[in-house]
PDB file of C-alpha atoms and ligand atoms in Angstrom:
ATOM      1  CA  MET A   4     140.982  35.515 112.322  1.00 97.00           C
ATOM      2  CA  GLY A   5     142.088  33.308 115.141  1.00 97.00           C
ATOM      3  CA  PRO A   6     143.817  29.986 115.799  1.00 97.00           C
ATOM      4  CA  PRO A   7     142.100  26.639 115.121  1.00 96.00           C
ATOM      5  CA  GLY A   8     139.272  26.248 117.609  1.00 95.00           C
ATOM      6  CA  ALA A   9     139.109  29.957 118.465  1.00 97.00           C
ATOM      7  CA  GLY A  10     135.414  29.986 117.543  1.00 97.00           C
ATOM      8  CA  LYS A  11     135.636  31.556 114.069  1.00 98.00           C
ATOM      9  CA  GLY A  12     132.984  29.315 112.537  1.00 96.00           C
ATOM     10  CA  THR A  13     130.700  29.516 115.586  1.00 96.00           C
ATOM     11  CA  GLN A  14     130.762  33.317 115.639  1.00 98.00           C
ATOM     12  CA  ALA A  15     130.685  33.679 111.858  1.00 97.00           C
ATOM     13  CA  LYS A  16     127.344  31.830 111.690  1.00 95.00           C
ATOM     14  CA  SER A  17     125.807  34.338 114.136  1.00 96.00           C
ATOM     15  CA  ILE A  18     127.428  37.401 112.568  1.00 97.00           C
ATOM     16  CA  SER A  19     126.202  36.363 109.142  1.00 96.00           C
ATOM     17  CA  LEU A  20     122.602  36.116 110.431  1.00 95.00           C
ATOM     18  CA  ARG A  21     122.824  39.359 112.403  1.00 95.00           C
ATOM     19  CA  TYR A  22     124.300  41.442 109.576  1.00 95.00           C
ATOM     20  CA  ARG A  23     122.626  39.515 106.729  1.00 96.00           C
ATOM     21  CA  ILE A  24     125.799  38.844 104.820  1.00 97.00           C
ATOM     22  CA  PRO A  25     127.033  35.493 103.475  1.00 98.00           C
ATOM     23  CA  HIS A  26     129.470  33.493 105.605  1.00 97.00           C
ATOM     24  CA  ILE A  27     132.322  32.283 103.423  1.00 98.00           C
ATOM     25  CA  SER A  28     134.438  29.643 105.139  1.00 97.00           C
ATOM     26  CA  THR A  29     137.274  28.245 103.041  1.00 97.00           C
ATOM     27  CA  GLY A  30     137.468  25.235 105.381  1.00 96.00           C
ATOM     28  CA  ASP A  31     133.741  24.496 104.899  1.00 95.00           C
ATOM     29  CA  ILE A  32     134.035  24.852 101.111  1.00 96.00           C
ATOM     30  CA  PHE A  33     136.991  22.452 101.033  1.00 96.00           C
ATOM     31  CA  ARG A  34     135.203  19.915 103.267  1.00 94.00           C
ATOM     32  CA  LYS A  35     132.058  20.029 101.123  1.00 93.00           C
ATOM     33  CA  ASN A  36     134.154  19.388  98.016  1.00 94.00           C
ATOM     34  CA  ILE A  37     135.962  16.514  99.715  1.00 94.00           C
ATOM     35  CA  SER A  38     132.698  14.845 100.665  1.00 92.00           C
ATOM     36  CA  ASN A  39     131.396  15.305  97.091  1.00 94.00           C
ATOM     37  CA  ASN A  40     134.647  13.931  95.594  1.00 96.00           C
ATOM     38  CA  THR A  41     135.150  16.941  93.319  1.00 96.00           C
ATOM     39  CA  THR A  42     138.458  17.805  91.637  1.00 96.00           C
ATOM     40  CA  LEU A  43     138.940  20.607  94.164  1.00 96.00           C
ATOM     41  CA  GLY A  44     138.208  18.219  97.005  1.00 96.00           C
ATOM     42  CA  LEU A  45     140.758  15.722  95.711  1.00 96.00           C
ATOM     43  CA  ALA A  46     143.376  18.466  95.380  1.00 96.00           C
ATOM     44  CA  ALA A  47     142.774  19.775  98.912  1.00 97.00           C
ATOM     45  CA  LYS A  48     142.286  16.556 100.892  1.00 96.00           C
ATOM     46  CA  SER A  49     145.861  15.523 101.605  1.00 95.00           C
ATOM     47  CA  TYR A  50     146.784  19.013 102.867  1.00 97.00           C
ATOM     48  CA  ILE A  51     143.770  19.274 105.142  1.00 96.00           C
ATOM     49  CA  ASP A  52     144.179  15.789 106.573  1.00 94.00           C
ATOM     50  CA  ALA A  53     147.801  16.632 107.430  1.00 94.00           C
ATOM     51  CA  GLY A  54     146.890  20.010 108.983  1.00 95.00           C
ATOM     52  CA  ASP A  55     148.796  21.939 106.312  1.00 97.00           C
ATOM     53  CA  LEU A  56     147.486  24.817 104.241  1.00 98.00           C
ATOM     54  CA  VAL A  57     146.042  24.145 100.811  1.00 98.00           C
ATOM     55  CA  PRO A  58     148.289  25.884  98.195  1.00 98.00           C
ATOM     56  CA  ASP A  59     147.589  29.589  97.705  1.00 98.00           C
ATOM     57  CA  ASN A  60     146.778  29.394  93.995  1.00 96.00           C
ATOM     58  CA  ILE A  61     143.936  26.925  94.650  1.00 97.00           C
ATOM     59  CA  THR A  62     142.591  28.804  97.668  1.00 98.00           C
ATOM     60  CA  ILE A  63     142.758  32.305  96.208  1.00 97.00           C
ATOM     61  CA  SER A  64     140.868  31.510  93.010  1.00 95.00           C
ATOM     62  CA  LEU A  65     138.256  29.608  95.001  1.00 96.00           C
ATOM     63  CA  VAL A  66     137.582  32.628  97.222  1.00 97.00           C
ATOM     64  CA  PHE A  67     137.452  35.104  94.344  1.00 97.00           C
ATOM     65  CA  ASP A  68     135.008  32.882  92.438  1.00 95.00           C
ATOM     66  CA  ARG A  69     132.806  32.904  95.518  1.00 97.00           C
ATOM     67  CA  LEU A  70     133.120  36.663  96.073  1.00 97.00           C
ATOM     68  CA  ASN A  71     132.012  37.278  92.490  1.00 96.00           C
ATOM     69  CA  ASN A  72     128.613  35.773  93.323  1.00 97.00           C
ATOM     70  CA  GLU A  73     125.651  38.119  93.386  1.00 97.00           C
ATOM     71  CA  ASP A  74     124.968  37.519  97.099  1.00 97.00           C
ATOM     72  CA  CYS A  75     128.300  39.193  98.031  1.00 97.00           C
ATOM     73  CA  LYS A  76     127.542  42.540  96.442  1.00 94.00           C
ATOM     74  CA  ASP A  77     126.242  44.106  99.692  1.00 94.00           C
ATOM     75  CA  GLY A  78     128.912  42.589 101.904  1.00 96.00           C
ATOM     76  CA  PHE A  79     130.378  39.298 103.034  1.00 98.00           C
ATOM     77  CA  LEU A  80     132.184  37.682 105.942  1.00 98.00           C
ATOM     78  CA  LEU A  81     135.350  35.677 105.356  1.00 98.00           C
ATOM     79  CA  ASP A  82     136.174  32.897 107.834  1.00 98.00           C
ATOM     80  CA  GLY A  83     139.630  31.346 107.568  1.00 97.00           C
ATOM     81  CA  PHE A  84     140.829  33.578 104.724  1.00 98.00           C
ATOM     82  CA  PRO A  85     143.317  35.201 104.234  1.00 98.00           C
ATOM     83  CA  ARG A  86     145.878  33.177 106.176  1.00 97.00           C
ATOM     84  CA  THR A  87     149.144  33.748 104.291  1.00 98.00           C
ATOM     85  CA  VAL A  88     151.026  36.809 103.030  1.00 96.00           C
ATOM     86  CA  GLU A  89     150.130  35.866  99.450  1.00 98.00           C
ATOM     87  CA  GLN A  90     146.425  35.493 100.241  1.00 98.00           C
ATOM     88  CA  THR A  91     146.380  38.811 102.068  1.00 97.00           C
ATOM     89  CA  ALA A  92     148.055  40.633  99.180  1.00 97.00           C
ATOM     90  CA  ALA A  93     145.741  38.978  96.658  1.00 98.00           C
ATOM     91  CA  LEU A  94     142.662  39.950  98.673  1.00 98.00           C
ATOM     92  CA  ASP A  95     143.836  43.566  98.901  1.00 97.00           C
ATOM     93  CA  ASN A  96     144.381  43.643  95.193  1.00 98.00           C
ATOM     94  CA  TYR A  97     140.988  42.065  94.444  1.00 97.00           C
ATOM     95  CA  LEU A  98     139.166  44.503  96.735  1.00 97.00           C
ATOM     96  CA  SER A  99     140.923  47.567  95.396  1.00 97.00           C
ATOM     97  CA  VAL A 100     140.064  46.598  91.813  1.00 97.00           C
ATOM     98  CA  LYS A 101     136.422  46.213  92.922  1.00 95.00           C
ATOM     99  CA  GLY A 102     136.523  49.470  94.925  1.00 95.00           C
ATOM    100  CA  VAL A 103     135.540  47.656  98.113  1.00 95.00           C
ATOM    101  CA  GLN A 104     136.912  48.509 101.581  1.00 93.00           C
ATOM    102  CA  LEU A 105     137.400  45.996 104.378  1.00 95.00           C
ATOM    103  CA  ASP A 106     135.318  47.259 107.325  1.00 95.00           C
ATOM    104  CA  ALA A 107     136.895  45.125 110.008  1.00 96.00           C
ATOM    105  CA  VAL A 108     139.181  42.226 110.788  1.00 97.00           C
ATOM    106  CA  VAL A 109     137.939  40.439 113.910  1.00 97.00           C
ATOM    107  CA  LEU A 110     140.640  38.603 115.807  1.00 98.00           C
ATOM    108  CA  LEU A 111     139.434  36.005 118.312  1.00 98.00           C
ATOM    109  CA  SER A 112     142.136  35.640 120.949  1.00 97.00           C
ATOM    110  CA  VAL A 113     142.229  32.237 122.601  1.00 97.00           C
ATOM    111  CA  PRO A 114     145.352  30.874 124.319  1.00 95.00           C
ATOM    112  CA  ASN A 115     146.513  27.371 123.372  1.00 93.00           C
ATOM    113  CA  GLU A 116     145.444  25.779 126.663  1.00 92.00           C
ATOM    114  CA  PHE A 117     141.760  26.149 125.664  1.00 94.00           C
ATOM    115  CA  ILE A 118     142.167  24.754 122.191  1.00 94.00           C
ATOM    116  CA  LEU A 119     142.604  20.992 122.637  1.00 92.00           C
ATOM    117  CA  ASP A 120     139.481  20.703 124.787  1.00 93.00           C
ATOM    118  CA  ARG A 121     137.455  22.639 122.232  1.00 94.00           C
ATOM    119  CA  MET A 122     138.697  20.635 119.283  1.00 93.00           C
ATOM    120  CA  THR A 123     138.343  17.167 120.692  1.00 91.00           C
ATOM    121  CA  GLY A 124     134.791  17.952 121.844  1.00 93.00           C
ATOM    122  CA  ARG A 125     133.788  19.592 118.596  1.00 95.00           C
ATOM    123  CA  ARG A 126     131.173  18.073 116.293  1.00 96.00           C
ATOM    124  CA  SER A 127     130.457  19.582 112.863  1.00 94.00           C
ATOM    125  CA  CYS A 128     127.491  19.511 110.516  1.00 94.00           C
ATOM    126  CA  THR A 129     128.179  17.542 107.333  1.00 91.00           C
ATOM    127  CA  LEU A 130     125.973  19.850 105.265  1.00 91.00           C
ATOM    128  CA  CYS A 131     126.136  23.452 106.532  1.00 91.00           C
ATOM    129  CA  GLY A 132     129.377  23.226 108.545  1.00 90.00           C
ATOM    130  CA  ALA A 133     127.866  24.496 111.825  1.00 93.00           C
ATOM    131  CA  SER A 134     130.065  23.740 114.856  1.00 94.00           C
ATOM    132  CA  TYR A 135     128.834  22.144 118.076  1.00 96.00           C
ATOM    133  CA  HIS A 136     130.577  21.013 121.217  1.00 96.00           C
ATOM    134  CA  ILE A 137     129.631  17.997 123.285  1.00 95.00           C
ATOM    135  CA  ARG A 138     129.715  20.098 126.475  1.00 95.00           C
ATOM    136  CA  TYR A 139     129.797  23.818 125.592  1.00 95.00           C
ATOM    137  CA  ASN A 140     127.306  23.859 122.738  1.00 95.00           C
ATOM    138  CA  PRO A 141     125.452  20.562 122.258  1.00 97.00           C
ATOM    139  CA  PRO A 142     122.792  20.322 119.514  1.00 97.00           C
ATOM    140  CA  VAL A 143     119.149  20.193 120.653  1.00 97.00           C
ATOM    141  CA  VAL A 144     118.704  16.710 119.137  1.00 97.00           C
ATOM    142  CA  ALA A 145     121.771  14.499 119.653  1.00 95.00           C
ATOM    143  CA  GLY A 146     123.679  13.901 116.410  1.00 96.00           C
ATOM    144  CA  LYS A 147     121.574  16.333 114.321  1.00 97.00           C
ATOM    145  CA  CYS A 148     122.271  19.922 113.257  1.00 97.00           C
ATOM    146  CA  ASP A 149     119.973  22.552 114.824  1.00 96.00           C
ATOM    147  CA  ILE A 150     120.094  24.650 111.655  1.00 94.00           C
ATOM    148  CA  CYS A 151     119.589  22.137 108.829  1.00 96.00           C
ATOM    149  CA  GLY A 152     118.874  18.780 110.511  1.00 97.00           C
ATOM    150  CA  SER A 153     121.793  16.969 108.836  1.00 96.00           C
ATOM    151  CA  ASP A 154     124.109  14.569 110.647  1.00 96.00           C
ATOM    152  CA  ILE A 155     126.880  16.005 112.785  1.00 96.00           C
ATOM    153  CA  ILE A 156     130.217  14.237 112.941  1.00 94.00           C
ATOM    154  CA  GLN A 157     133.748  14.646 114.257  1.00 93.00           C
ATOM    155  CA  ARG A 158     136.063  16.318 111.728  1.00 90.00           C
ATOM    156  CA  LYS A 159     138.870  14.128 110.442  1.00 88.00           C
ATOM    157  CA  ASP A 160     141.485  16.821 111.145  1.00 90.00           C
ATOM    158  CA  ASP A 161     140.431  17.178 114.798  1.00 91.00           C
ATOM    159  CA  THR A 162     143.062  14.810 116.141  1.00 90.00           C
ATOM    160  CA  GLU A 163     145.694  15.839 118.640  1.00 90.00           C
ATOM    161  CA  GLU A 164     148.495  15.283 116.128  1.00 91.00           C
ATOM    162  CA  THR A 165     146.904  17.272 113.292  1.00 93.00           C
ATOM    163  CA  LEU A 166     145.968  19.997 115.716  1.00 94.00           C
ATOM    164  CA  ARG A 167     149.610  20.440 116.696  1.00 93.00           C
ATOM    165  CA  GLU A 168     150.495  20.963 113.041  1.00 95.00           C
ATOM    166  CA  ARG A 169     147.602  23.399 112.519  1.00 96.00           C
ATOM    167  CA  LEU A 170     148.659  25.455 115.533  1.00 96.00           C
ATOM    168  CA  GLU A 171     152.209  25.620 114.208  1.00 96.00           C
ATOM    169  CA  VAL A 172     151.027  26.655 110.762  1.00 97.00           C
ATOM    170  CA  TYR A 173     148.890  29.346 112.390  1.00 97.00           C
ATOM    171  CA  GLU A 174     151.845  30.735 114.349  1.00 97.00           C
ATOM    172  CA  LEU A 175     154.202  30.749 111.379  1.00 97.00           C
ATOM    173  CA  GLN A 176     151.979  31.780 108.497  1.00 97.00           C
ATOM    174  CA  THR A 177     148.792  33.394 109.779  1.00 97.00           C
ATOM    175  CA  ARG A 178     149.566  35.196 113.034  1.00 96.00           C
ATOM    176  CA  PRO A 179     151.908  37.636 111.197  1.00 96.00           C
ATOM    177  CA  MET A 180     148.834  38.946 109.349  1.00 96.00           C
ATOM    178  CA  ILE A 181     147.782  40.601 112.629  1.00 96.00           C
ATOM    179  CA  ASP A 182     150.663  43.047 112.263  1.00 95.00           C
ATOM    180  CA  TYR A 183     149.628  43.659 108.705  1.00 94.00           C
ATOM    181  CA  TYR A 184     146.083  44.737 109.616  1.00 95.00           C
ATOM    182  CA  LYS A 185     146.800  46.461 112.939  1.00 94.00           C
ATOM    183  CA  PRO A 186     148.292  49.701 111.526  1.00 95.00           C
ATOM    184  CA  ARG A 187     145.226  50.128 109.318  1.00 93.00           C
ATOM    185  CA  GLY A 188     143.039  50.599 112.386  1.00 93.00           C
ATOM    186  CA  ILE A 189     140.535  47.917 111.340  1.00 95.00           C
ATOM    187  CA  LEU A 190     141.713  45.114 113.634  1.00 96.00           C
ATOM    188  CA  LEU A 191     139.188  44.347 116.393  1.00 96.00           C
ATOM    189  CA  GLU A 192     140.620  42.033 119.015  1.00 96.00           C
ATOM    190  CA  VAL A 193     138.001  40.151 121.022  1.00 97.00           C
ATOM    191  CA  ASN A 194     138.608  37.822 123.962  1.00 98.00           C
ATOM    192  CA  GLY A 195     137.434  34.432 122.665  1.00 98.00           C
ATOM    193  CA  THR A 196     137.633  32.609 125.986  1.00 98.00           C
ATOM    194  CA  LYS A 197     134.251  33.866 127.274  1.00 97.00           C
ATOM    195  CA  GLY A 198     130.967  32.058 126.661  1.00 97.00           C
ATOM    196  CA  ILE A 199     129.730  31.841 123.060  1.00 97.00           C
ATOM    197  CA  ASN A 200     126.960  34.449 123.518  1.00 97.00           C
ATOM    198  CA  GLU A 201     129.190  36.875 125.369  1.00 98.00           C
ATOM    199  CA  VAL A 202     131.847  36.666 122.666  1.00 98.00           C
ATOM    200  CA  PHE A 203     129.161  37.365 120.063  1.00 98.00           C
ATOM    201  CA  GLU A 204     127.883  40.425 121.925  1.00 97.00           C
ATOM    202  CA  ASN A 205     131.431  41.713 122.298  1.00 97.00           C
ATOM    203  CA  ILE A 206     132.064  41.284 118.566  1.00 97.00           C
ATOM    204  CA  CYS A 207     128.859  43.181 117.705  1.00 96.00           C
ATOM    205  CA  ASP A 208     129.755  45.948 120.175  1.00 96.00           C
ATOM    206  CA  SER A 209     133.194  46.357 118.697  1.00 95.00           C
ATOM    207  CA  LEU A 210     131.870  46.318 115.126  1.00 93.00           C
ATOM    208  CA  GLY A 211     129.719  49.260 116.159  1.00 86.00           C
ATOM    209  CA  ALA A 212     125.982  49.540 115.635  1.00 46.00           C
ATOM    210  CA  GLY A 213     124.998  50.447 112.102  1.00 40.00           C
ATOM    211  CA  LYS A 214     128.415  50.039 110.581  1.00 47.00           C
ATOM    212  CA  VAL A 215     127.866  47.026 108.350  1.00 48.00           C
ATOM    213  CA  ASN A 216     124.425  46.482 106.745  1.00 44.00           C
ATOM    214  CA  ASP A 217     122.814  46.698 110.173  1.00 42.00           C
ATOM    215  CA  ASN A 218     119.084  46.840 109.557  1.00 42.00           C
ATOM    216  CA  ASN A 219     117.936  45.617 112.968  1.00 40.00           C
TER     217      ASN A 219
HETATM  218  P1  LIG B 324     139.328  25.630 108.954  1.00 56.73           P
HETATM  219  O1  LIG B 324     138.104  24.868 108.759  1.00 56.73           O
HETATM  220  O2  LIG B 324     139.308  27.100 108.751  1.00 56.73           O
HETATM  221  O3  LIG B 324     139.933  25.248 110.389  1.00 56.73           O
HETATM  222  P2  LIG B 324     140.718  26.088 111.502  1.00 56.73           P
HETATM  223  O4  LIG B 324     141.247  27.419 111.133  1.00 56.73           O
HETATM  224  O5  LIG B 324     141.704  25.116 112.015  1.00 56.73           O
HETATM  225  O6  LIG B 324     139.643  26.477 112.487  1.00 56.73           O
HETATM  226  P3  LIG B 324     138.506  25.583 112.994  1.00 56.73           P
HETATM  227  O7  LIG B 324     137.400  25.532 112.002  1.00 56.73           O
HETATM  228  O8  LIG B 324     139.090  24.287 113.437  1.00 56.73           O
HETATM  229  O9  LIG B 324     138.071  26.387 114.304  1.00 56.73           O
HETATM  230  P4  LIG B 324     137.077  27.603 114.478  1.00 56.73           P
HETATM  231  O10 LIG B 324     137.872  28.795 114.891  1.00 56.73           O
HETATM  232  O11 LIG B 324     136.162  27.758 113.315  1.00 56.73           O
HETATM  233  O12 LIG B 324     136.288  27.105 115.764  1.00 56.73           O
HETATM  234  P5  LIG B 324     134.781  26.605 115.943  1.00 56.73           P
HETATM  235  O13 LIG B 324     133.839  27.769 115.860  1.00 56.73           O
HETATM  236  O14 LIG B 324     134.498  25.430 115.104  1.00 56.73           O
HETATM  237  O15 LIG B 324     140.450  25.027 108.012  1.00 56.73           O
HETATM  238  C1  LIG B 324     140.650  23.638 107.954  1.00 56.73           C
HETATM  239  C2  LIG B 324     141.756  23.329 106.965  1.00 56.73           C
HETATM  240  O16 LIG B 324     141.357  23.784 105.642  1.00 56.73           O
HETATM  241  C3  LIG B 324     143.092  24.023 107.216  1.00 56.73           C
HETATM  242  O17 LIG B 324     143.883  23.300 108.135  1.00 56.73           O
HETATM  243  C4  LIG B 324     143.679  24.060 105.812  1.00 56.73           C
HETATM  244  O18 LIG B 324     144.184  22.806 105.466  1.00 56.73           O
HETATM  245  C5  LIG B 324     142.464  24.332 104.943  1.00 56.73           C
HETATM  246  N1  LIG B 324     142.239  25.773 104.751  1.00 56.73           N
HETATM  247  C6  LIG B 324     141.173  26.501 105.190  1.00 56.73           C
HETATM  248  N2  LIG B 324     141.307  27.791 104.848  1.00 56.73           N
HETATM  249  C7  LIG B 324     142.488  27.888 104.168  1.00 56.73           C
HETATM  250  C8  LIG B 324     143.202  28.961 103.573  1.00 56.73           C
HETATM  251  N3  LIG B 324     142.732  30.223 103.596  1.00 56.73           N
HETATM  252  N4  LIG B 324     144.384  28.691 102.964  1.00 56.73           N
HETATM  253  C9  LIG B 324     144.858  27.439 102.910  1.00 56.73           C
HETATM  254  N5  LIG B 324     144.261  26.371 103.473  1.00 56.73           N
HETATM  255  C10 LIG B 324     143.068  26.594 104.103  1.00 56.73           C
HETATM  256  O19 LIG B 324     134.848  26.187 117.500  1.00 56.73           O
HETATM  257  C11 LIG B 324     135.652  25.098 117.925  1.00 56.73           C
HETATM  258  C12 LIG B 324     134.947  24.325 119.047  1.00 56.73           C
HETATM  259  O20 LIG B 324     134.861  25.143 120.226  1.00 56.73           O
HETATM  260  C13 LIG B 324     133.506  23.931 118.732  1.00 56.73           C
HETATM  261  O21 LIG B 324     133.247  22.704 119.332  1.00 56.73           O
HETATM  262  C14 LIG B 324     132.667  25.050 119.377  1.00 56.73           C
HETATM  263  O22 LIG B 324     131.370  24.590 119.746  1.00 56.73           O
HETATM  264  C15 LIG B 324     133.509  25.370 120.596  1.00 56.73           C
HETATM  265  N6  LIG B 324     133.422  26.786 120.984  1.00 56.73           N
HETATM  266  C16 LIG B 324     133.426  27.873 120.153  1.00 56.73           C
HETATM  267  N7  LIG B 324     133.378  29.026 120.851  1.00 56.73           N
HETATM  268  C17 LIG B 324     133.375  28.653 122.174  1.00 56.73           C
HETATM  269  C18 LIG B 324     133.343  29.392 123.397  1.00 56.73           C
HETATM  270  N8  LIG B 324     133.317  30.743 123.391  1.00 56.73           N
HETATM  271  N9  LIG B 324     133.340  28.686 124.561  1.00 56.73           N
HETATM  272  C19 LIG B 324     133.369  27.310 124.548  1.00 56.73           C
HETATM  273  N10 LIG B 324     133.398  26.564 123.429  1.00 56.73           N
HETATM  274  C20 LIG B 324     133.408  27.225 122.250  1.00 56.73           C
HETATM  275 MG1  LIG B 325     135.964  26.828 111.442  1.00 56.73          MG
HETATM  276 ZN1  LIG B 326     123.749  21.993 109.428  1.00 56.73          ZN
END
């Protein structure tokens, strides 16, 4: 969890490699569908471009379809889901039916004054969704993804105006989920304003060695 630009996608890529679990980003799935002109992409596009949330019924079934895949049976990492009361309740229900426990909810705390700079400098891979930053995390070869070699571009929703809407949506709809997870003792709050590697080390420390599929 964390506001737009907190570093969810950046950290999720590393966590997924470290713990060998799939990284499931609802934002990445929507963007891939938009670029492939699928029915899902068409349904989601106008919401994403405006900085609003895609309706819960679309988002929830998309995530559960993905979680039913074989590669999720030994664990998974959700990035950008759940972000409403309805999504959170649906996830709880899905997991309890499957007999699966959430190990941790990682909250990346980043105050708003960092966000605009991160978002306007961000560049994203068109294929795998990896995030770069023109100053803080440039790709090795300009314009190409380090991981898969595809083109990296600026996201269409990374404008100042859309960002304002996304921050508001986060405050109103998603931030309250922090109070939902906190009493369960699984919320790990990590300072997201440090350097990318330091944030990653702090996340791994707080997850605790050996807790999740840790074979290293
Ligand atoms: P989504 O793609 O999830 O966007 P978001 O939540 O707004 O978050 P971002 O992806 O913008 O930021 P991030 O935290 O991943 O940061 P990143 O690592 O890239 O969702 C997009 C849209 O899809 C939503 O608005 C909504 O419409 C829809 N959607 C998605 N999920 C949904 C759901 N569950 N329900 C309904 N609708 C949904 O980093 C940002 C930048 O900062 C990068 O340039 C990076 O290089 C840089 N950076 C990262 N960490 C650091 C650091 N420590 N120091 C310096 N720079 C850093
Ligand atoms: Mg992201
Ligand atoms: Zn890539």
